[in-house]
């Protein structure tokens, strides 16, 4: 399981996402369990969301957001570009990690 923290408020360029995915693949391989801490993200473009849905190459993805309202909105956006891999939105990091373990990830050691 890896955790990636989004530190920019807006992700609109598909090229940035392609570079990120390539870097993740180089360091960790494909079909990993991925926790995306997106609490600082305010918006992403439709093109970015579509690209991620089609090119994620992960075993499962948990997306951490800042609030229940953001989770509701994120679920609406995901319904338009449903990834082929299991994915779920969370407002609790502990719940996100527990879900990834349920999907087959190895629990992190403290």
mmCIF file of C-alpha atoms in Angstrom:
data_model
loop_
_atom_site.group_PDB
_atom_site.id
_atom_site.type_symbol
_atom_site.label_atom_id
_atom_site.label_comp_id
_atom_site.label_asym_id
_atom_site.label_seq_id
_atom_site.Cartn_x
_atom_site.Cartn_y
_atom_site.Cartn_z
ATOM 1 C CA UNK A 1 0.000 0.000 0.000
ATOM 2 C CA UNK A 2 1.301 3.433 -0.839
ATOM 3 C CA UNK A 3 0.003 6.833 0.166
ATOM 4 C CA UNK A 4 0.221 9.857 -2.078
ATOM 5 C CA UNK A 5 -0.639 13.332 -0.812
ATOM 6 C CA UNK A 6 -1.965 15.912 -3.240
ATOM 7 C CA UNK A 7 -0.411 19.244 -2.248
ATOM 8 C CA UNK A 8 -1.812 21.460 -5.009
ATOM 9 C CA UNK A 9 -5.344 22.857 -4.961
ATOM 10 C CA UNK A 10 -6.080 22.263 -8.658
ATOM 11 C CA UNK A 11 -5.138 19.423 -11.010
ATOM 12 C CA UNK A 12 -6.093 20.270 -14.573
ATOM 13 C CA UNK A 13 -3.230 19.045 -16.786
ATOM 14 C CA UNK A 14 -3.368 15.437 -17.954
ATOM 15 C CA UNK A 15 0.396 15.580 -18.577
ATOM 16 C CA UNK A 16 0.961 16.097 -14.828
ATOM 17 C CA UNK A 17 -1.110 13.002 -14.044
ATOM 18 C CA UNK A 18 0.698 10.947 -16.705
ATOM 19 C CA UNK A 19 4.027 11.918 -15.133
ATOM 20 C CA UNK A 20 2.763 11.057 -11.646
ATOM 21 C CA UNK A 21 1.501 7.634 -12.760
ATOM 22 C CA UNK A 22 4.774 6.920 -14.542
ATOM 23 C CA UNK A 23 6.757 7.829 -11.420
ATOM 24 C CA UNK A 24 4.565 5.606 -9.237
ATOM 25 C CA UNK A 25 4.975 2.695 -11.674
ATOM 26 C CA UNK A 26 8.760 3.135 -11.740
ATOM 27 C CA UNK A 27 9.061 3.117 -7.956
ATOM 28 C CA UNK A 28 6.280 0.763 -6.866
ATOM 29 C CA UNK A 29 5.073 -1.137 -9.942
ATOM 30 C CA UNK A 30 1.498 -1.627 -11.090
ATOM 31 C CA UNK A 31 -1.501 -3.152 -9.334
ATOM 32 C CA UNK A 32 -0.671 -1.549 -6.010
ATOM 33 C CA UNK A 33 -3.092 -0.505 -3.297
ATOM 34 C CA UNK A 34 -3.225 3.265 -3.450
ATOM 35 C CA UNK A 35 -4.324 5.781 -0.832
ATOM 36 C CA UNK A 36 -4.701 9.256 -2.321
ATOM 37 C CA UNK A 37 -4.831 11.950 0.352
ATOM 38 C CA UNK A 38 -6.744 14.559 -1.625
ATOM 39 C CA UNK A 39 -7.863 16.722 1.285
ATOM 40 C CA UNK A 40 -6.074 19.800 -0.099
ATOM 41 C CA UNK A 41 -7.463 19.324 -3.620
ATOM 42 C CA UNK A 42 -10.237 21.746 -4.507
ATOM 43 C CA UNK A 43 -10.826 20.697 -8.123
ATOM 44 C CA UNK A 44 -9.664 18.491 -10.962
ATOM 45 C CA UNK A 45 -10.558 18.692 -14.614
ATOM 46 C CA UNK A 46 -12.857 16.262 -16.389
ATOM 47 C CA UNK A 47 -9.924 15.196 -18.591
ATOM 48 C CA UNK A 48 -7.829 14.361 -15.513
ATOM 49 C CA UNK A 49 -10.621 12.340 -13.895
ATOM 50 C CA UNK A 50 -11.249 10.459 -17.142
ATOM 51 C CA UNK A 51 -7.539 9.704 -17.596
ATOM 52 C CA UNK A 52 -7.239 8.385 -14.036
ATOM 53 C CA UNK A 53 -10.290 6.166 -14.516
ATOM 54 C CA UNK A 54 -8.837 4.668 -17.691
ATOM 55 C CA UNK A 55 -5.145 4.469 -16.740
ATOM 56 C CA UNK A 56 -4.992 3.942 -12.991
ATOM 57 C CA UNK A 57 -3.366 0.477 -13.109
ATOM 58 C CA UNK A 58 -3.963 -0.057 -9.393
ATOM 59 C CA UNK A 59 -5.434 -3.007 -7.493
ATOM 60 C CA UNK A 60 -7.674 -0.612 -5.537
ATOM 61 C CA UNK A 61 -7.759 3.096 -4.729
ATOM 62 C CA UNK A 62 -9.026 4.831 -1.606
ATOM 63 C CA UNK A 63 -9.465 8.580 -1.974
ATOM 64 C CA UNK A 64 -9.303 10.627 1.192
ATOM 65 C CA UNK A 65 -11.277 13.886 1.172
ATOM 66 C CA UNK A 66 -11.773 16.616 3.743
ATOM 67 C CA UNK A 67 -15.457 16.325 4.547
ATOM 68 C CA UNK A 68 -18.632 14.311 4.067
ATOM 69 C CA UNK A 69 -19.920 16.969 1.653
ATOM 70 C CA UNK A 70 -16.764 16.676 -0.467
ATOM 71 C CA UNK A 71 -17.149 12.888 -0.387
ATOM 72 C CA UNK A 72 -20.685 13.181 -1.719
ATOM 73 C CA UNK A 73 -19.573 15.483 -4.558
ATOM 74 C CA UNK A 74 -16.578 13.249 -5.359
ATOM 75 C CA UNK A 75 -18.846 10.212 -5.591
ATOM 76 C CA UNK A 76 -20.990 12.034 -8.131
ATOM 77 C CA UNK A 77 -17.938 12.827 -10.267
ATOM 78 C CA UNK A 78 -16.658 9.254 -10.013
ATOM 79 C CA UNK A 79 -20.016 7.931 -11.206
ATOM 80 C CA UNK A 80 -19.384 9.704 -14.543
ATOM 81 C CA UNK A 81 -15.928 8.133 -15.002
ATOM 82 C CA UNK A 82 -16.111 4.861 -13.085
ATOM 83 C CA UNK A 83 -12.660 3.232 -12.932
ATOM 84 C CA UNK A 84 -12.291 -0.480 -13.711
ATOM 85 C CA UNK A 85 -10.567 -1.008 -10.353
ATOM 86 C CA UNK A 86 -12.242 -0.949 -6.917
ATOM 87 C CA UNK A 87 -12.344 2.567 -5.507
ATOM 88 C CA UNK A 88 -14.006 4.356 -2.654
ATOM 89 C CA UNK A 89 -14.121 7.844 -1.160
ATOM 90 C CA UNK A 90 -13.385 8.368 2.549
ATOM 91 C CA UNK A 91 -13.266 11.240 5.012
ATOM 92 C CA UNK A 92 -11.341 9.124 7.556
ATOM 93 C CA UNK A 93 -7.796 7.916 6.826
ATOM 94 C CA UNK A 94 -8.186 4.973 9.210
ATOM 95 C CA UNK A 95 -11.337 3.843 7.379
ATOM 96 C CA UNK A 96 -9.600 4.247 4.002
ATOM 97 C CA UNK A 97 -6.654 2.126 5.116
ATOM 98 C CA UNK A 98 -8.952 -0.520 6.613
ATOM 99 C CA UNK A 99 -10.871 -0.723 3.334
ATOM 100 C CA UNK A 100 -7.643 -1.164 1.358
ATOM 101 C CA UNK A 101 -6.664 -4.008 3.693
ATOM 102 C CA UNK A 102 -10.098 -5.574 3.038
ATOM 103 C CA UNK A 103 -9.295 -5.329 -0.685
ATOM 104 C CA UNK A 104 -6.050 -7.279 -0.178
ATOM 105 C CA UNK A 105 -3.442 -4.716 0.853
ATOM 106 C CA UNK A 106 -0.934 -5.564 3.547
ATOM 107 C CA UNK A 107 -1.603 -3.470 6.622
ATOM 108 C CA UNK A 108 1.138 -0.923 7.337
ATOM 109 C CA UNK A 109 3.348 -1.537 10.348
ATOM 110 C CA UNK A 110 3.381 1.210 12.946
#
